[in-house]
Amino acid sequence: MRTQVAIIGGGPSGLLLAQLLQRRGIDSIVLERKTKDYVLARIRAGVLEQGLAGLLEEAGCADRLHAEGFSHDGTLIAYGDEMFRIDFKEHTGTPVIVYGQTEVTRDLYEAREKAGGPIVFNVEDVVIHGADTNTPHVTYTVDGTTQRIDCDFIAGCDGFHGVSRKTIPADLRREYEKVYPFGWLGILSETPPVSHELIYSNTPRGFALASMRNENLCRYYIQCSVDDNIKDWSDDAFWDEFKKRLPADMAAKLVTGPSIEKSIAPLRSFVTEPMRWGRLFLCGDAAHIVPPTGAKGLNTAASDVHYLYNGLREFYETGSADGIDAYSANALSRVWKAERFSWWFSSLMHRYPDQSDFDQRMQIAELEFLRSNKAAQKAMAENYVGLPY
């Protein structure tokens, strides 16, 4: 087979890139190692920056987002029984949109299929060849048969465990990582949200987050030990602990119910540099991971797509390689700012095993400063709604 851009990874970043390129008449083939149903079953983020919403509009995939998404003009931050609000509209003029990543992926699959864009599922043994030449190609197997795609460029959108990052020689890669000493236990429940806006809560018992997907679907989290076993957390145990980490007035309003999904996610910050090697470009989790605090994972992947799509578009439409040559530097500049925000917000809201009394008082002082200082609120709001591309 022959295509212009081979895209490894059929998650939202790979699909979004494919759809944007398709709208510009640039051919691509998407390779995904799992099934479509498996990809759609992943429970992921649900807060979208306006930059991502704009890319979905450009890709022709935003109708359901605008019809069903919830615009949030702020967020709530609690510590103990104290709570205050960061007003996004006041400080930035911009809201965020609550719309599940699963729904984003579903919309992108529908658009890809409607456009007749090829997606190959259940691929195995993916190997990238000649990425440092002008004639790269990708080989893979499906049902035991080896296939080959010749292409101009390769977009590695295959996540942290994918083949793309590892294709860049180890002596040319530099990786930065911070592993956090806790995880997030999350449940999905068909219950009305305890609050219209998200609640981030710092308590002596640990962090909690009250999030939502729609008017009758909530995603709630509590900080837990990385060694916890999901089997040891019954629904009743989760709800009991979650209530203790909300302000009393919110806990009194909480509607509980059976979980329809429950999982524990470890937290890490990770960045690899560079994000380009020859004609191979890393995108999203293949190049970087952020803690979920502040909802930057999908949104940072979207900013990668923005820079890569525009670089490729410029190359095919004008012959200029300036955009693709600047891709890694431009993407990493924004990635590191998102990493900083997620690291800062995680450090502010969680309890660490080695925290001293002094450290905890510093957290409270930082929260009270944020509560009372408009400049600090503006800085947080600007980062939360998304820095410009």
mmCIF file of C-alpha atoms in Angstrom, residues 61 64 90 137 139-140 149 158 198 237 294 301 371:
data_model
loop_
_atom_site.group_PDB
_atom_site.id
_atom_site.type_symbol
_atom_site.label_atom_id
_atom_site.label_comp_id
_atom_site.label_asym_id
_atom_site.label_seq_id
_atom_site.Cartn_x
_atom_site.Cartn_y
_atom_site.Cartn_z
ATOM 1 C CA CYS A 61 -16.659 16.554 14.037
ATOM 2 C CA ARG A 64 -22.552 16.503 18.878
ATOM 3 C CA GLU A 90 -13.887 36.494 34.518
ATOM 4 C CA HIS A 137 7.712 2.565 5.363
ATOM 5 C CA THR A 139 5.327 -3.155 8.167
ATOM 6 C CA TYR A 140 2.795 -5.014 10.313
ATOM 7 C CA ILE A 149 2.778 0.749 3.787
ATOM 8 C CA ASP A 158 0.426 4.956 19.625
ATOM 9 C CA LEU A 198 -15.822 20.185 39.017
ATOM 10 C CA ALA A 237 -16.268 1.682 50.683
ATOM 11 C CA GLY A 294 -6.147 19.630 35.533
ATOM 12 C CA ALA A 301 -2.160 15.665 22.532
ATOM 13 C CA ARG A 371 -8.292 32.004 47.199
#
